[in-house]
Amino acid sequence: MAKYVYDFTEGNRNLKDLLGGKGANLAEMTNLGLPVPPGFTITSEACRHYLAEGATPDALEQEVAEHLGALEERMGRRLGQADDPLLVSVRSGAKFSMPGMMETVLNIGLNDESVHGLAKQSGGNDRFAWDSYRRLIQMFGKTVLGIDGELFEHALETVKGDRQDTDLGAGELQTLVETFKGIVREQTGKDFPADPREQMRLAVMAVFDSWNAPRAILYRRQERIPADLGTAVNIVAMVFGNCGNDSGTGVAFTRDPGTGRQGVYGDYLQNAQGEDVVAGIRNTIPLQELERLDKRSYDELMTIMETLENHYRDLCDIEFTIERGKLWMLQTRVGKRTAAAAFCIAVQLVDQGLISMDEAVTRVTGDQLAMLMFPRFNGGAGKRRIAKGMNASPGAAVGKAVFSSERAVELAGQGENVILVRRETNPDDLVGMIAAQGVLTSRGGKTSHAAVVARGMGKTCVCGAEELEVSVSERRFTAPGGVVVTEGEVISIDGTSGVVYLGEVPVVDSSVVEYFEGAEPDEDLVKAVDRIMRHADAARRLGVRANADTPEDAARARRFGAEGIGLCRTEHMFLGERRQLVEDLVLATGAEERQAALDALEPHQKEDFVGIFQAMDGRPVTVRLIDPPLHEFLPDLVDLSVKVATGAATDKDRALLAAVRRLHEQNPMLGLRGVRLGLVIPGLFAMQVRAIAQAAREVPGARPEIMIPLVAAVQELEAVREEAVAILAEAGVDALVGTMIETPRAALTAGQIAEAAEFFSFGTNDLTQMVWGFSRDDVEASFFSRYLELGIFGVSPFETLDRDGVGRLVALAVADGRRSRPDLKIGICGEHGGDPDSVHFCHDTGLDYVSCSPFRIPVARLEAGRAALSDSDSDTR
Ligand code: ADP
Ligand code: MG
Ligand code: MG
């Protein structure tokens, strides 16, 4: 029989699927002997059942009652018992942490009677009891009953005036409770439920339901978390941080999530409960100051943090509460961190002997590396610095200030860069945060909602810039010195230093890029990147090549670690001053004129190849013969028509206009291009092959590979191959001749094609277009955002290779190709070659190399290393 409830003593950290992250880690801490309040977890399986069937499983009620009974026994109190109540929290907790996305209700079990019992229990602390009660109605009203939280906030503000919440006395809080109950009655037509068990039951359902709240759905889509996991629910005996100044609540990291440096990082708030710290209702104090306030708890906390780091072998974040000098642990998990911190922490843990270098490589990702390669501000010299907040999530962001999520989305939709400015963010701001370049808040610390979510998304964030007065209703903020910034004015925020500038600050290269460019590693971060890259390179099986068309790109690619060029496009060689020559080619009326035009192009082509072969210094260079439709090289139809209409046209213009009309295609991506051009225009491919051969003769050690685009049938390839082989033989140049696999038919007939090809290179951009039937330029603008919204795919198939569709064709072509020609060399040269997930796919599918743009090469190297290391992981398992 299914078991739907686990006591904290029964679980462990490996049960995240079932118990959620929070529950699994509460169990793990319990079993480590740490001070965790007792409690139990209702499994995500129960939630899945509830979401699917609309009702909880039959056995659940009984199991919960048994566990609650055991908890009451243990605590010596019954839930909501009038004279001496047990109170509990009901907390959501899914497998993947979804900060602020799900619901939690504290102080369950209070009602008009038990509130007196609680006061008595606390030695007559009426203020504490009524404060807890008003919190219950407020949280329950908002999250379980769905009442607008503003109504409670407003009532609280009215009573509070200019005072802090801690200044409210017992009498005022008691009155507030009546007001809150009135709000509940008014909004729901029913009384606030006084029965403790009913409170608990409703709260559990609300947590289950919150799985499908719009903001949770959006967050999952953004983070690519599967939609059908469901959430677990934790029922935890309450401990109270709001008993007075000997109590409080805090959050901490075992090391700095921004830089990875070891030390004490956290925020603490005296006389407060749970959410208060992250909600920014009062200003927190740095955790270090707790040592002065309560040395015993502080020391115990430090010991526990060390225990957790050694146990999890990673940075952990924690939530804790102190109730009258007694420390309680309420949550831990392996903490989110910035990209820079991820690299630094990984090598620190190696140096501490906690993890191996292999594991260190798997602890960082290509996405994080890519983030470190973003440019940063050049120090902001000459720009007006208007405030400094906390460096919550690194990077450099420039954009127009906007003060609401709606505006952020609206302006971003018009192609504007925006910075979302708020006093503090809440889960409803998620859409705005996604749309913005960066986020700036005036309240809240490094653990605030804005900071946590921005770090998770890799979005630049400065938080807690307290000098700023943000007025959302007036759509502006003020900064010291009389600075007023209204909506639409450009600001720049530096998530690495926390500084906010007025106007646009220019940006410079990152130190990680400088390192890849050849600079000696000096800062800790760069040293960490260096060590991890070396290890990844040693581990990887996949080769990494570059897509590069110019000697400059080729040289940069080599510095970044490219082992060759996987795609050298030749079309740019027909642009600029050489357009003229292409026009002559198109307008040629006979064989002779055509050959003359080709002869004129050849020396230019040769020069281009010489430069690239030199830059690659003996490494292979795959040259793709001309691919795009010829009309791309001709003047614009409209321009020509206007010229002709206004009488400004020359004879050549008139001829060109006729040619453009003749070459016009309804669907050029499926028209006269690639190998089809080579077969239709005699001498075109031959000219290119000759130029390659001549260049190869001039550059010692050059290793050209000739690649034919858009082949769909082996007969096409055979026809052009024969000519190419003859030219190469005549020139005495050794070069492989191969093909792109970018039409579905090529993939399906790869066995035949391999007879005529010495290598394959998957052109996954075209292949994706043709397999999906998407015209990329059209669909991305017109309906992709809708498809992403609807979850038809979690990520564009042009960004991450679609394993289920395109991937199957690739795998089939690899298998059939190698069957015909066992030593067939196989690579990929679409944009997917630099995408982390796609690199893993290429590794798994047995490709020899990936090829990507120069800036993605370090990412591909790292991911190829990670892919190889995760193989050997599973070998040892
Ligand atoms: P989240 O997932 O948003 O962090 P939590 O379930 O962790 O939500 O709870 C919100 C806040 O309430 C946290 O600060 C947590 O530490 C606090 N809290 C939760 N359960 C208890 C409890 N039993 N006693 C005291 N504080 C609690
Ligand atoms: Mg929490
Ligand atoms: Mg293509």
mmCIF file of C-alpha atoms in Angstrom, residues 278-512:
data_model
loop_
_atom_site.group_PDB
_atom_site.id
_atom_site.type_symbol
_atom_site.label_atom_id
_atom_site.label_comp_id
_atom_site.label_asym_id
_atom_site.label_seq_id
_atom_site.Cartn_x
_atom_site.Cartn_y
_atom_site.Cartn_z
ATOM 1 C CA VAL A 278 13.012 38.259 3.128
ATOM 2 C CA ALA A 279 9.962 40.487 2.893
ATOM 3 C CA GLY A 280 12.045 43.449 4.028
ATOM 4 C CA ILE A 281 9.446 44.828 6.464
ATOM 5 C CA ARG A 282 12.205 46.085 8.723
ATOM 6 C CA ASN A 283 15.910 46.388 8.015
ATOM 7 C CA THR A 284 17.839 43.289 8.886
ATOM 8 C CA ILE A 285 21.203 43.275 10.574
ATOM 9 C CA PRO A 286 24.240 41.401 9.224
ATOM 10 C CA LEU A 287 24.516 37.933 10.721
ATOM 11 C CA GLN A 288 27.900 38.788 12.292
ATOM 12 C CA GLU A 289 26.098 41.013 14.763
ATOM 13 C CA LEU A 290 24.236 38.055 16.173
ATOM 14 C CA GLU A 291 27.484 37.147 17.934
ATOM 15 C CA ARG A 292 27.061 40.240 20.090
ATOM 16 C CA LEU A 293 23.344 39.649 20.710
ATOM 17 C CA ASP A 294 23.391 35.938 21.468
ATOM 18 C CA LYS A 295 26.843 34.395 21.415
ATOM 19 C CA ARG A 296 25.718 30.909 22.312
ATOM 20 C CA SER A 297 23.248 30.621 19.454
ATOM 21 C CA TYR A 298 25.731 32.257 17.114
ATOM 22 C CA ASP A 299 28.467 29.771 17.937
ATOM 23 C CA GLU A 300 26.084 26.871 17.588
ATOM 24 C CA LEU A 301 24.971 28.195 14.212
ATOM 25 C CA MET A 302 28.578 28.443 13.001
ATOM 26 C CA THR A 303 29.220 24.846 14.017
ATOM 27 C CA ILE A 304 26.072 23.692 12.278
ATOM 28 C CA MET A 305 26.991 25.528 9.097
ATOM 29 C CA GLU A 306 30.343 23.775 9.063
ATOM 30 C CA THR A 307 28.655 20.427 9.634
ATOM 31 C CA LEU A 308 26.295 21.103 6.746
ATOM 32 C CA GLU A 309 29.069 22.107 4.330
ATOM 33 C CA ASN A 310 31.083 19.030 5.128
ATOM 34 C CA HIS A 311 28.046 16.841 4.860
ATOM 35 C CA TYR A 312 26.652 18.243 1.618
ATOM 36 C CA ARG A 313 30.149 18.989 0.299
ATOM 37 C CA ASP A 314 28.822 22.233 -1.113
ATOM 38 C CA LEU A 315 27.586 25.712 -0.309
ATOM 39 C CA CYS A 316 24.338 25.493 1.647
ATOM 40 C CA ASP A 317 21.781 28.109 2.444
ATOM 41 C CA ILE A 318 19.774 27.889 5.624
ATOM 42 C CA GLU A 319 16.808 29.360 7.458
ATOM 43 C CA PHE A 320 16.829 29.422 11.228
ATOM 44 C CA THR A 321 14.872 30.843 14.126
ATOM 45 C CA ILE A 322 15.912 31.602 17.665
ATOM 46 C CA GLU A 323 13.196 31.238 20.276
ATOM 47 C CA ARG A 324 14.307 32.793 23.540
ATOM 48 C CA GLY A 325 17.922 31.876 23.102
ATOM 49 C CA LYS A 326 17.298 28.429 21.604
ATOM 50 C CA LEU A 327 18.402 27.883 18.009
ATOM 51 C CA TRP A 328 16.187 25.951 15.579
ATOM 52 C CA MET A 329 17.007 24.934 12.004
ATOM 53 C CA LEU A 330 14.062 25.357 9.629
ATOM 54 C CA GLN A 331 15.532 24.704 6.215
ATOM 55 C CA THR A 332 18.675 23.969 4.286
ATOM 56 C CA ARG A 333 19.551 23.209 0.713
ATOM 57 C CA VAL A 334 22.497 23.351 -1.608
ATOM 58 C CA GLY A 335 22.388 27.063 -2.297
ATOM 59 C CA LYS A 336 22.070 28.976 -5.534
ATOM 60 C CA ARG A 337 25.119 30.988 -6.394
ATOM 61 C CA THR A 338 26.454 33.262 -9.070
ATOM 62 C CA ALA A 339 28.441 31.898 -11.964
ATOM 63 C CA ALA A 340 31.675 33.304 -10.527
ATOM 64 C CA ALA A 341 30.996 31.750 -7.143
ATOM 65 C CA ALA A 342 30.258 28.387 -8.756
ATOM 66 C CA PHE A 343 33.753 28.199 -10.264
ATOM 67 C CA CYS A 344 35.505 29.498 -7.150
ATOM 68 C CA ILE A 345 33.614 27.200 -4.789
ATOM 69 C CA ALA A 346 34.227 24.143 -6.963
ATOM 70 C CA VAL A 347 38.014 24.512 -6.811
ATOM 71 C CA GLN A 348 37.964 25.529 -3.127
ATOM 72 C CA LEU A 349 36.117 22.323 -2.322
ATOM 73 C CA VAL A 350 38.785 20.398 -4.247
ATOM 74 C CA ASP A 351 41.497 22.131 -2.246
ATOM 75 C CA GLN A 352 39.665 21.322 0.983
ATOM 76 C CA GLY A 353 39.658 17.680 -0.051
ATOM 77 C CA LEU A 354 35.873 17.513 -0.144
ATOM 78 C CA ILE A 355 35.430 16.748 -3.847
ATOM 79 C CA SER A 356 37.562 15.495 -6.742
ATOM 80 C CA MET A 357 38.573 17.549 -9.765
ATOM 81 C CA ASP A 358 36.222 15.378 -11.867
ATOM 82 C CA GLU A 359 33.363 16.376 -9.638
ATOM 83 C CA ALA A 360 34.420 20.029 -9.707
ATOM 84 C CA VAL A 361 33.959 20.040 -13.489
ATOM 85 C CA THR A 362 30.450 18.676 -13.144
ATOM 86 C CA ARG A 363 29.628 21.354 -10.535
ATOM 87 C CA VAL A 364 29.822 24.189 -13.066
ATOM 88 C CA THR A 365 27.940 24.625 -16.314
ATOM 89 C CA GLY A 366 28.522 26.057 -19.739
ATOM 90 C CA ASP A 367 25.747 28.553 -19.119
ATOM 91 C CA GLN A 368 27.603 29.821 -16.084
ATOM 92 C CA LEU A 369 30.810 30.088 -18.081
ATOM 93 C CA ALA A 370 28.952 31.994 -20.795
ATOM 94 C CA MET A 371 27.686 34.384 -18.152
ATOM 95 C CA LEU A 372 31.246 35.123 -17.053
ATOM 96 C CA MET A 373 32.110 36.047 -20.605
ATOM 97 C CA PHE A 374 29.608 38.884 -20.690
ATOM 98 C CA PRO A 375 31.109 42.327 -20.824
ATOM 99 C CA ARG A 376 31.144 44.451 -17.687
ATOM 100 C CA PHE A 377 31.215 48.180 -17.021
ATOM 101 C CA ASN A 378 34.483 50.034 -17.498
ATOM 102 C CA GLY A 379 34.278 51.501 -14.007
ATOM 103 C CA GLY A 380 31.695 54.109 -14.918
ATOM 104 C CA ALA A 381 34.257 56.896 -15.211
ATOM 105 C CA GLY A 382 32.583 60.176 -16.065
ATOM 106 C CA LYS A 383 29.130 58.819 -15.288
ATOM 107 C CA ARG A 384 27.075 59.996 -12.386
ATOM 108 C CA ARG A 385 26.956 57.414 -9.634
ATOM 109 C CA ILE A 386 23.652 57.857 -7.861
ATOM 110 C CA ALA A 387 23.476 55.017 -5.360
ATOM 111 C CA LYS A 388 25.037 51.828 -4.156
ATOM 112 C CA GLY A 389 23.106 48.758 -3.179
ATOM 113 C CA MET A 390 23.994 45.137 -2.747
ATOM 114 C CA ASN A 391 25.712 43.224 -5.527
ATOM 115 C CA ALA A 392 23.027 40.590 -5.668
ATOM 116 C CA SER A 393 23.555 39.086 -9.121
ATOM 117 C CA PRO A 394 26.495 40.077 -11.336
ATOM 118 C CA GLY A 395 26.664 41.541 -14.796
ATOM 119 C CA ALA A 396 26.220 44.925 -16.365
ATOM 120 C CA ALA A 397 22.762 46.059 -17.362
ATOM 121 C CA VAL A 398 21.697 49.244 -19.101
ATOM 122 C CA GLY A 399 18.139 50.248 -19.851
ATOM 123 C CA LYS A 400 15.198 52.524 -19.305
ATOM 124 C CA ALA A 401 13.842 52.614 -15.788
ATOM 125 C CA VAL A 402 10.370 51.093 -15.443
ATOM 126 C CA PHE A 403 8.390 50.709 -12.256
ATOM 127 C CA SER A 404 5.991 47.880 -12.919
ATOM 128 C CA SER A 405 6.107 44.447 -14.437
ATOM 129 C CA GLU A 406 3.447 45.372 -16.969
ATOM 130 C CA ARG A 407 5.488 48.313 -18.239
ATOM 131 C CA ALA A 408 8.616 46.167 -18.357
ATOM 132 C CA VAL A 409 6.858 43.606 -20.509
ATOM 133 C CA GLU A 410 5.294 46.254 -22.706
ATOM 134 C CA LEU A 411 8.502 48.164 -23.439
ATOM 135 C CA ALA A 412 10.600 45.018 -23.815
ATOM 136 C CA GLY A 413 8.016 43.847 -26.342
ATOM 137 C CA GLN A 414 8.812 46.977 -28.349
ATOM 138 C CA GLY A 415 12.474 46.024 -28.354
ATOM 139 C CA GLU A 416 13.544 48.398 -25.576
ATOM 140 C CA ASN A 417 16.060 47.463 -22.897
ATOM 141 C CA VAL A 418 14.545 48.105 -19.493
ATOM 142 C CA ILE A 419 15.596 47.959 -15.858
ATOM 143 C CA LEU A 420 12.805 46.971 -13.505
ATOM 144 C CA VAL A 421 12.904 49.261 -10.453
ATOM 145 C CA ARG A 422 10.889 48.286 -7.367
ATOM 146 C CA ARG A 423 11.012 48.858 -3.638
ATOM 147 C CA GLU A 424 11.097 45.095 -3.372
ATOM 148 C CA THR A 425 9.900 42.438 -5.761
ATOM 149 C CA ASN A 426 7.374 39.729 -5.109
ATOM 150 C CA PRO A 427 6.455 36.623 -7.067
ATOM 151 C CA ASP A 428 4.047 38.620 -9.238
ATOM 152 C CA ASP A 429 7.028 40.533 -10.615
ATOM 153 C CA LEU A 430 8.426 37.457 -12.271
ATOM 154 C CA VAL A 431 7.208 38.355 -15.763
ATOM 155 C CA GLY A 432 8.767 41.799 -15.432
ATOM 156 C CA MET A 433 12.045 40.344 -14.238
ATOM 157 C CA ILE A 434 12.153 38.025 -17.230
ATOM 158 C CA ALA A 435 11.504 40.914 -19.604
ATOM 159 C CA ALA A 436 14.058 43.265 -18.021
ATOM 160 C CA GLN A 437 17.816 43.478 -18.561
ATOM 161 C CA GLY A 438 18.267 43.921 -14.855
ATOM 162 C CA VAL A 439 16.486 44.466 -11.569
ATOM 163 C CA LEU A 440 17.014 47.241 -9.026
ATOM 164 C CA THR A 441 15.351 47.330 -5.600
ATOM 165 C CA SER A 442 15.614 49.755 -2.715
ATOM 166 C CA ARG A 443 14.805 47.224 0.002
ATOM 167 C CA GLY A 444 15.898 43.732 0.912
ATOM 168 C CA GLY A 445 19.217 41.926 1.204
ATOM 169 C CA LYS A 446 21.069 39.280 -0.744
ATOM 170 C CA THR A 447 18.446 36.764 0.253
ATOM 171 C CA SER A 448 15.470 38.870 -0.814
ATOM 172 C CA HIS A 449 13.106 37.631 -3.474
ATOM 173 C CA ALA A 450 14.667 39.849 -6.140
ATOM 174 C CA ALA A 451 18.175 38.616 -5.364
ATOM 175 C CA VAL A 452 17.353 34.927 -5.235
ATOM 176 C CA VAL A 453 15.265 34.890 -8.372
ATOM 177 C CA ALA A 454 17.649 37.095 -10.372
ATOM 178 C CA ARG A 455 20.615 34.898 -9.483
ATOM 179 C CA GLY A 456 18.661 31.859 -10.538
ATOM 180 C CA MET A 457 17.903 33.431 -13.903
ATOM 181 C CA GLY A 458 21.402 34.828 -14.357
ATOM 182 C CA LYS A 459 19.933 38.298 -14.502
ATOM 183 C CA THR A 460 21.819 41.345 -13.273
ATOM 184 C CA CYS A 461 20.440 42.587 -9.959
ATOM 185 C CA VAL A 462 21.252 45.299 -7.449
ATOM 186 C CA CYS A 463 19.096 45.136 -4.356
ATOM 187 C CA GLY A 464 18.662 47.089 -1.152
ATOM 188 C CA ALA A 465 19.832 50.413 -2.622
ATOM 189 C CA GLU A 466 18.383 52.211 0.375
ATOM 190 C CA GLU A 467 19.321 55.724 -0.678
ATOM 191 C CA LEU A 468 16.695 55.438 -3.373
ATOM 192 C CA GLU A 469 13.110 56.469 -2.688
ATOM 193 C CA VAL A 470 11.010 54.485 -5.106
ATOM 194 C CA SER A 471 7.502 55.663 -5.879
ATOM 195 C CA VAL A 472 5.739 53.144 -8.031
ATOM 196 C CA SER A 473 2.563 55.208 -8.315
ATOM 197 C CA GLU A 474 4.464 58.263 -9.590
ATOM 198 C CA ARG A 475 6.684 56.056 -11.754
ATOM 199 C CA ARG A 476 9.923 57.548 -10.491
ATOM 200 C CA PHE A 477 12.612 57.318 -7.902
ATOM 201 C CA THR A 478 14.739 59.896 -6.179
ATOM 202 C CA ALA A 479 18.386 59.567 -5.226
ATOM 203 C CA PRO A 480 20.534 61.698 -2.913
ATOM 204 C CA GLY A 481 21.512 65.090 -4.231
ATOM 205 C CA GLY A 482 18.116 65.853 -5.700
ATOM 206 C CA VAL A 483 18.362 63.332 -8.521
ATOM 207 C CA VAL A 484 14.971 62.312 -9.865
ATOM 208 C CA VAL A 485 14.680 59.481 -12.363
ATOM 209 C CA THR A 486 11.335 59.099 -14.091
ATOM 210 C CA GLU A 487 10.069 56.252 -16.205
ATOM 211 C CA GLY A 488 11.962 55.928 -19.464
ATOM 212 C CA GLU A 489 15.206 57.530 -18.303
ATOM 213 C CA VAL A 490 18.265 55.373 -18.886
ATOM 214 C CA ILE A 491 20.164 53.987 -15.912
ATOM 215 C CA SER A 492 22.998 51.476 -15.643
ATOM 216 C CA ILE A 493 23.301 48.953 -12.841
ATOM 217 C CA ASP A 494 26.382 46.944 -11.936
ATOM 218 C CA GLY A 495 25.412 43.666 -10.315
ATOM 219 C CA THR A 496 29.041 42.912 -9.530
ATOM 220 C CA SER A 497 29.699 46.034 -7.436
ATOM 221 C CA GLY A 498 26.157 47.117 -6.592
ATOM 222 C CA VAL A 499 26.615 50.586 -8.064
ATOM 223 C CA VAL A 500 23.803 52.403 -9.859
ATOM 224 C CA TYR A 501 24.609 55.042 -12.493
ATOM 225 C CA LEU A 502 22.575 57.669 -14.230
ATOM 226 C CA GLY A 503 22.740 57.302 -18.000
ATOM 227 C CA GLU A 504 24.414 54.681 -20.139
ATOM 228 C CA VAL A 505 27.790 53.359 -18.971
ATOM 229 C CA PRO A 506 30.004 51.790 -21.638
ATOM 230 C CA VAL A 507 30.967 48.172 -21.119
ATOM 231 C CA VAL A 508 34.298 46.300 -21.451
ATOM 232 C CA ASP A 509 35.409 42.687 -21.876
ATOM 233 C CA SER A 510 35.356 40.291 -18.972
ATOM 234 C CA SER A 511 38.560 39.082 -17.379
ATOM 235 C CA VAL A 512 37.576 35.542 -18.304
#
